[in-house]
Amino acid sequence: MEVSSAEAALSVSASSIRITDVTQDGDVLTFAIASQKLNSSAGVCVFRIYEDFDWLQQSLFSQENLPGLQGIIFPPLPSKALPSQSNTQTKALKQLGFLALGQDWQSYCKALEFYLQQVAAHPTLCKCKALDSFLINSESPGKQRGRKGIFNRLSQAVEEMRKESHKDVDNFFQNERNKNTNLAALSKVATEKLLDVVMTEQKLALACGHFATSLHLCVNQDDAAAVAFSKVCLKLSDVIEAVNRNFEKVASNDLSTLGLGLDLESRYQEAEKVWECVLMIACKLIELETVKKGTEKAKASKREVMEAFQKAVEKEFNLISSVAKQEIERFHSSRVNVLKNFLIGWCELQLNTAKEFAELYSQHLEACRNMYSE
Amino acid sequence: QSPEAARLSAEDISPSSNGPRDDDPDDPDDLFAEATEEVSLDSPERQPILSDGPSPAITPVTISPRVDVFDRSPDLVKHRLSSCDGMNAYMVYKVMTKTSLSIFSRDEVCVKRRFSDFLGLHSKLASKYMHMGYIVPPAPEKSIVGMTKVKVGKEDLSSVEFVEKRRSALERYLLRTVKHPALLKDPDVLQFLESSELPRAVSTQALSGAGILRMVNKAADAVNKMTIKMNESDAWFEEKQQQFENLDVQLRKLHASVESLVYHRKELSVNTASFAKSAAMLGNSEDHTALSRALSQLAEVEEKIDQLHQDQSYADFYLISELLGDYVRLITAVKGVFDQRMKAWAKWQDAQVMLQRKREAEAKLQYASKPDKLQQATDEIREWEGKVQQGERDFEQISKNIRREVGRFEKDRVKDFRVVIMKYLESLVHTQQQLIKYWEAFLPEAKAIA
């Protein structure tokens, strides 16, 4: 992904951003974030906690003097993970879905990493100083709460707008909104169904492990017959153990690619919903402003002033509109690309796993045939 | 020549017929035989996983001849009758036997049998052979629910799944029975396999697996009630009994384990199908053509994988779970013959006690000078001397039989498990090869997304 080469650009390469490690201290997760400097071969590594990510997101929202800010689709930040002991897996799954699975917060880290890459790759957002600071300052941004940006001011209104259906100022957005609502619901369902599949795969792996262990308990060296039977039980145990590993692999593949991809898609659809609301509100505000000014200026009846104002309003509206349209196209091509990569990754992993285990089972079969033909 | 593994194929007619009532005493005549049609339950996709050799035929007429003519193999084909009011409907099974053994009158014969007929056969064999120390294969279970009662859905007596489970159980029962060299020659077995008419087995309650179990338990009770503890001169019996006790516990644990596996595999199938549907809907709503296409393909792949899960689940069940279940039941039969030996020993001991009493009685009569009674006493002594000798012979015979039976059982056990492991591995290999095909077909679709 290309980084914009304009002024105040990011000093690191967007695609090099990695979360290389995560440590847990009680309730707090600390992430190690590494990236590559653009103008040198030097790497940078910083340590951040979730609150720092939140600060970054708030900073992005509340950028002032950024024309057309309301038109931007902000990359979605995953929810905060709550790793305390009292948090059972069911609670974690409810809260984070797929991101709660996987060992040592791997999926969660991948999602955060992706978030940073998306922000860094965004032509407008990458210029935000907060991002650069987040990625290269050894000191954390601290606990400063971001200035109340557009999201905070409008957050309540956003919730209300989502529930009602308003006529959009532009047909283009109406159409987009309908598609989005539909896709958001469907991708959420698909994510949940895949999560069910992965959970069952893990249960199967566990059942196989259990069975394989039980077979080991049948080993008995009392006499020749017992020894012969024990050998057979051990063989079956090996086979079932292989099936166990097979399922673990398949589940892990599902999790790390398709699961992550669908989860991201789902959260992006939600982000788009929010974006639509913001747009509508922004447009509504402009309308209200126009009406207000219109009422005020009508008395002065200075036509030039009125026209100048009208032009300014139109200009602002058109700017937001054009940013929004660009964002939507960028959004769509990006999400298609992201899904494509996840689908390819998923397919390749599963194909490799199938080949690996076809080979393993064949070897077992061959060994059995040789042993038992004596 | 040991009989070889056989084919069991199932047929059914008229989906509107009622569930079977296997132990219905009011047996309607086979009035509807001509009216029945036969439809195969076997689906071609399942053949590679379940069959080992020529695939089962759809109708009796077109069964392919077996390659190895020296082995006898009963085939079970299910055929359903229904009476007009549906109340007396019951399931009838076609048993087809192909053999070259001369004890059979024909080399190919097909008969119709009800579930209660199988129970009747088992009861006859058990009463004839168990007391001699033969391990008589246990009767097929009436209930098809797993022993750990892990159910996926209600037990539906008319369901395809139930019928297939029973059909398979009946086939395995017959196969084990004919594998036994003595049972194979038994006239009741031959009659069961060959004669077109079989006298109706009465009182199926007593003939069910539970009924036989009660008979076995009676022997066990008798053993427990023995006042004279058996002085086991032969350590082999003691060791073996202990081994079988342990094996019983282990097999039950294993069976529970694999039932869990079967259950979760079915769950996976359901979840996969559900995911496939959601992916299809996502694909339908997607604007981007190539992505929409890829998502639809994803849905299709997942549907195919669901089918693989179902097939693998059959393998899990029919190969491993049923094997373990059969062996748990077999162990009960094995333990039963050990109890029979103890019973034989007790009978011998009792005869010795009685002989002693008779001798004492005769000695008393010597002094009482009652010549008639003395003669009777002497006769009785001779009678009981005979019984003591018989008792000893019986005990030695049953001990010898059990040793031989246990040896045969242990050999068969290893063989059975080996066969199952290989068949299971074949099913696993097949599944992976199918998966490879599906993923290889999907990859270009994913890459084609522009």
Short mmCIF file of N, CA and C in Angstrom, two decimals, chain A residues 242-332:
data_model
loop_
_atom_site.label_atom_id
_atom_site.label_comp_id
_atom_site.label_asym_id
_atom_site.label_seq_id
_atom_site.Cartn_x
_atom_site.Cartn_y
_atom_site.Cartn_z
N ALA A 242 -3.55 -38.26 15.07
CA ALA A 242 -3.35 -37.54 13.82
C ALA A 242 -4.60 -36.76 13.44
N VAL A 243 -5.76 -37.38 13.64
CA VAL A 243 -7.03 -36.70 13.35
C VAL A 243 -7.18 -35.47 14.25
N ASN A 244 -6.76 -35.62 15.49
CA ASN A 244 -6.76 -34.51 16.44
C ASN A 244 -5.96 -33.33 15.90
N ARG A 245 -4.72 -33.62 15.49
CA ARG A 245 -3.85 -32.55 14.98
C ARG A 245 -4.45 -31.95 13.72
N ASN A 246 -5.07 -32.81 12.92
CA ASN A 246 -5.72 -32.37 11.69
C ASN A 246 -6.75 -31.29 11.99
N PHE A 247 -7.62 -31.57 12.95
CA PHE A 247 -8.66 -30.62 13.29
C PHE A 247 -8.10 -29.33 13.88
N GLU A 248 -7.05 -29.48 14.68
CA GLU A 248 -6.45 -28.27 15.25
C GLU A 248 -5.94 -27.37 14.14
N LYS A 249 -5.32 -28.00 13.16
CA LYS A 249 -4.76 -27.24 12.04
C LYS A 249 -5.85 -26.55 11.24
N VAL A 250 -6.89 -27.32 10.94
CA VAL A 250 -8.00 -26.78 10.14
C VAL A 250 -8.64 -25.60 10.85
N ALA A 251 -8.84 -25.76 12.18
CA ALA A 251 -9.45 -24.68 12.95
C ALA A 251 -8.57 -23.44 12.95
N SER A 252 -7.27 -23.68 13.14
CA SER A 252 -6.33 -22.56 13.16
C SER A 252 -6.31 -21.84 11.81
N ASN A 253 -6.35 -22.62 10.71
CA ASN A 253 -6.39 -22.01 9.38
C ASN A 253 -7.63 -21.14 9.22
N ASP A 254 -8.78 -21.70 9.61
CA ASP A 254 -10.04 -20.96 9.49
C ASP A 254 -9.94 -19.65 10.26
N LEU A 255 -9.40 -19.77 11.45
CA LEU A 255 -9.30 -18.64 12.36
C LEU A 255 -8.43 -17.53 11.80
N SER A 256 -7.23 -17.91 11.36
CA SER A 256 -6.23 -16.89 11.02
C SER A 256 -6.49 -16.23 9.68
N THR A 257 -7.31 -16.81 8.85
CA THR A 257 -7.54 -16.19 7.55
C THR A 257 -9.00 -15.79 7.40
N LEU A 258 -9.84 -16.75 7.07
CA LEU A 258 -11.23 -16.41 6.78
C LEU A 258 -11.92 -15.77 7.98
N GLY A 259 -11.63 -16.31 9.16
CA GLY A 259 -12.26 -15.78 10.37
C GLY A 259 -11.91 -14.31 10.56
N LEU A 260 -10.63 -14.04 10.46
CA LEU A 260 -10.14 -12.69 10.62
C LEU A 260 -10.73 -11.78 9.53
N GLY A 261 -10.74 -12.31 8.31
CA GLY A 261 -11.25 -11.55 7.17
C GLY A 261 -12.71 -11.19 7.32
N LEU A 262 -13.52 -12.18 7.71
CA LEU A 262 -14.95 -11.91 7.87
C LEU A 262 -15.20 -10.95 9.02
N ASP A 263 -14.42 -11.12 10.08
CA ASP A 263 -14.55 -10.23 11.23
C ASP A 263 -14.26 -8.79 10.82
N LEU A 264 -13.19 -8.63 10.06
CA LEU A 264 -12.81 -7.29 9.59
C LEU A 264 -13.89 -6.71 8.68
N GLU A 265 -14.35 -7.54 7.76
CA GLU A 265 -15.41 -7.12 6.82
C GLU A 265 -16.63 -6.66 7.61
N SER A 266 -16.97 -7.44 8.61
CA SER A 266 -18.13 -7.13 9.43
C SER A 266 -17.95 -5.78 10.14
N ARG A 267 -16.76 -5.56 10.69
CA ARG A 267 -16.54 -4.32 11.42
C ARG A 267 -16.46 -3.13 10.47
N TYR A 268 -15.93 -3.38 9.25
CA TYR A 268 -15.88 -2.31 8.26
C TYR A 268 -17.27 -1.91 7.81
N GLN A 269 -18.15 -2.89 7.67
CA GLN A 269 -19.53 -2.57 7.30
C GLN A 269 -20.16 -1.70 8.38
N GLU A 270 -19.86 -2.02 9.63
CA GLU A 270 -20.37 -1.20 10.73
C GLU A 270 -19.79 0.20 10.65
N ALA A 271 -18.50 0.29 10.33
CA ALA A 271 -17.85 1.60 10.23
C ALA A 271 -18.50 2.42 9.13
N GLU A 272 -18.88 1.74 8.05
CA GLU A 272 -19.53 2.45 6.95
C GLU A 272 -20.87 3.00 7.39
N LYS A 273 -21.56 2.21 8.21
CA LYS A 273 -22.87 2.67 8.72
C LYS A 273 -22.69 3.98 9.47
N VAL A 274 -21.68 3.98 10.32
CA VAL A 274 -21.41 5.16 11.11
C VAL A 274 -21.11 6.34 10.20
N TRP A 275 -20.32 6.08 9.20
CA TRP A 275 -19.94 7.10 8.24
C TRP A 275 -21.15 7.72 7.56
N GLU A 276 -22.09 6.86 7.21
CA GLU A 276 -23.30 7.36 6.56
C GLU A 276 -24.05 8.33 7.47
N CYS A 277 -24.11 7.94 8.76
CA CYS A 277 -24.82 8.78 9.70
C CYS A 277 -24.12 10.13 9.84
N VAL A 278 -22.82 10.04 9.93
CA VAL A 278 -22.05 11.28 10.05
C VAL A 278 -22.31 12.18 8.86
N LEU A 279 -22.31 11.60 7.70
CA LEU A 279 -22.56 12.36 6.48
C LEU A 279 -23.91 13.04 6.52
N MET A 280 -24.89 12.25 6.89
CA MET A 280 -26.24 12.78 6.90
C MET A 280 -26.34 13.93 7.87
N ILE A 281 -25.71 13.75 9.01
CA ILE A 281 -25.75 14.79 10.02
C ILE A 281 -25.05 16.04 9.54
N ALA A 282 -23.90 15.82 8.91
CA ALA A 282 -23.14 16.97 8.41
C ALA A 282 -23.97 17.74 7.41
N CYS A 283 -24.61 16.99 6.52
CA CYS A 283 -25.44 17.64 5.51
C CYS A 283 -26.62 18.36 6.16
N LYS A 284 -27.20 17.71 7.16
CA LYS A 284 -28.32 18.33 7.86
C LYS A 284 -27.89 19.63 8.53
N LEU A 285 -26.68 19.58 9.14
CA LEU A 285 -26.17 20.76 9.82
C LEU A 285 -26.00 21.91 8.84
N ILE A 286 -25.46 21.54 7.66
CA ILE A 286 -25.28 22.58 6.64
C ILE A 286 -26.63 23.16 6.23
N GLU A 287 -27.61 22.29 6.08
CA GLU A 287 -28.95 22.75 5.72
C GLU A 287 -29.48 23.73 6.76
N LEU A 288 -29.33 23.28 8.03
CA LEU A 288 -29.83 24.12 9.12
C LEU A 288 -29.14 25.47 9.13
N GLU A 289 -27.84 25.39 8.94
CA GLU A 289 -27.04 26.61 8.93
C GLU A 289 -27.55 27.57 7.83
N THR A 290 -27.76 26.97 6.67
CA THR A 290 -28.25 27.76 5.53
C THR A 290 -29.56 28.45 5.86
N VAL A 291 -30.46 27.67 6.43
CA VAL A 291 -31.78 28.22 6.78
C VAL A 291 -31.63 29.35 7.78
N LYS A 292 -30.78 29.08 8.78
CA LYS A 292 -30.58 30.09 9.84
C LYS A 292 -30.06 31.40 9.26
N LYS A 293 -28.96 31.23 8.48
CA LYS A 293 -28.36 32.42 7.89
C LYS A 293 -29.33 33.11 6.96
N GLY A 294 -30.07 32.28 6.26
CA GLY A 294 -31.03 32.83 5.32
C GLY A 294 -32.02 33.73 6.03
N THR A 295 -32.53 33.24 7.18
CA THR A 295 -33.49 34.02 7.95
C THR A 295 -32.88 35.33 8.43
N GLU A 296 -31.64 35.20 8.92
CA GLU A 296 -30.96 36.40 9.45
C GLU A 296 -30.73 37.44 8.36
N LYS A 297 -30.12 36.89 7.26
CA LYS A 297 -29.69 37.84 6.21
C LYS A 297 -30.86 38.42 5.42
N ALA A 298 -31.95 37.73 5.48
CA ALA A 298 -33.09 38.20 4.68
C ALA A 298 -33.43 39.64 5.00
N LYS A 299 -33.31 39.97 6.30
CA LYS A 299 -33.66 41.34 6.70
C LYS A 299 -32.69 42.33 6.10
N ALA A 300 -31.39 42.01 6.16
CA ALA A 300 -30.38 42.91 5.61
C ALA A 300 -30.53 43.06 4.11
N SER A 301 -31.13 41.99 3.51
CA SER A 301 -31.37 41.92 2.07
C SER A 301 -30.21 42.47 1.27
N LYS A 302 -29.02 41.97 1.65
CA LYS A 302 -27.87 42.30 0.84
C LYS A 302 -27.59 41.08 -0.02
N ARG A 303 -28.03 41.21 -1.24
CA ARG A 303 -28.02 40.03 -2.13
C ARG A 303 -26.62 39.47 -2.29
N GLU A 304 -25.64 40.32 -2.35
CA GLU A 304 -24.27 39.83 -2.59
C GLU A 304 -23.81 38.96 -1.44
N VAL A 305 -24.11 39.45 -0.23
CA VAL A 305 -23.70 38.69 0.95
C VAL A 305 -24.36 37.32 0.95
N MET A 306 -25.65 37.35 0.62
CA MET A 306 -26.41 36.10 0.56
C MET A 306 -25.78 35.13 -0.43
N GLU A 307 -25.50 35.67 -1.62
CA GLU A 307 -24.96 34.79 -2.66
C GLU A 307 -23.60 34.25 -2.28
N ALA A 308 -22.80 35.14 -1.67
CA ALA A 308 -21.46 34.69 -1.24
C ALA A 308 -21.59 33.55 -0.23
N PHE A 309 -22.53 33.77 0.70
CA PHE A 309 -22.73 32.73 1.71
C PHE A 309 -23.19 31.44 1.07
N GLN A 310 -24.16 31.58 0.17
CA GLN A 310 -24.68 30.39 -0.51
C GLN A 310 -23.56 29.62 -1.18
N LYS A 311 -22.68 30.36 -1.86
CA LYS A 311 -21.57 29.72 -2.56
C LYS A 311 -20.67 28.97 -1.58
N ALA A 312 -20.39 29.63 -0.43
CA ALA A 312 -19.51 29.00 0.58
C ALA A 312 -20.12 27.70 1.07
N VAL A 313 -21.41 27.76 1.31
CA VAL A 313 -22.11 26.56 1.80
C VAL A 313 -22.06 25.45 0.77
N GLU A 314 -22.34 25.84 -0.48
CA GLU A 314 -22.30 24.84 -1.54
C GLU A 314 -20.92 24.22 -1.66
N LYS A 315 -19.91 25.09 -1.54
CA LYS A 315 -18.54 24.61 -1.67
C LYS A 315 -18.24 23.57 -0.59
N GLU A 316 -18.67 23.90 0.64
CA GLU A 316 -18.41 22.96 1.74
C GLU A 316 -19.13 21.64 1.49
N PHE A 317 -20.36 21.78 1.06
CA PHE A 317 -21.16 20.59 0.79
C PHE A 317 -20.52 19.75 -0.30
N ASN A 318 -20.13 20.39 -1.37
CA ASN A 318 -19.53 19.66 -2.49
C ASN A 318 -18.23 18.98 -2.08
N LEU A 319 -17.48 19.66 -1.23
CA LEU A 319 -16.22 19.06 -0.76
C LEU A 319 -16.48 17.78 0.01
N ILE A 320 -17.40 17.89 0.95
CA ILE A 320 -17.74 16.70 1.73
C ILE A 320 -18.23 15.59 0.80
N SER A 321 -19.06 15.97 -0.09
CA SER A 321 -19.65 15.02 -1.02
C SER A 321 -18.58 14.31 -1.85
N SER A 322 -17.63 15.11 -2.36
CA SER A 322 -16.61 14.49 -3.21
C SER A 322 -15.68 13.61 -2.39
N VAL A 323 -15.34 14.06 -1.18
CA VAL A 323 -14.51 13.20 -0.31
C VAL A 323 -15.25 11.90 -0.04
N ALA A 324 -16.55 12.05 0.26
CA ALA A 324 -17.35 10.86 0.58
C ALA A 324 -17.36 9.89 -0.60
N LYS A 325 -17.55 10.41 -1.77
CA LYS A 325 -17.59 9.54 -2.95
C LYS A 325 -16.26 8.84 -3.16
N GLN A 326 -15.18 9.61 -2.98
CA GLN A 326 -13.85 8.99 -3.12
C GLN A 326 -13.66 7.89 -2.09
N GLU A 327 -14.08 8.22 -0.87
CA GLU A 327 -13.91 7.27 0.21
C GLU A 327 -14.64 5.98 -0.07
N ILE A 328 -15.86 6.13 -0.58
CA ILE A 328 -16.67 4.95 -0.85
C ILE A 328 -15.99 4.05 -1.88
N GLU A 329 -15.45 4.68 -2.91
CA GLU A 329 -14.80 3.85 -3.93
C GLU A 329 -13.55 3.20 -3.39
N ARG A 330 -12.82 3.97 -2.65
CA ARG A 330 -11.61 3.43 -2.03
C ARG A 330 -11.98 2.29 -1.09
N PHE A 331 -13.02 2.53 -0.34
CA PHE A 331 -13.52 1.54 0.62
C PHE A 331 -13.85 0.23 -0.10
N HIS A 332 -14.60 0.35 -1.18
CA HIS A 332 -15.02 -0.87 -1.86
C HIS A 332 -13.88 -1.63 -2.48
#
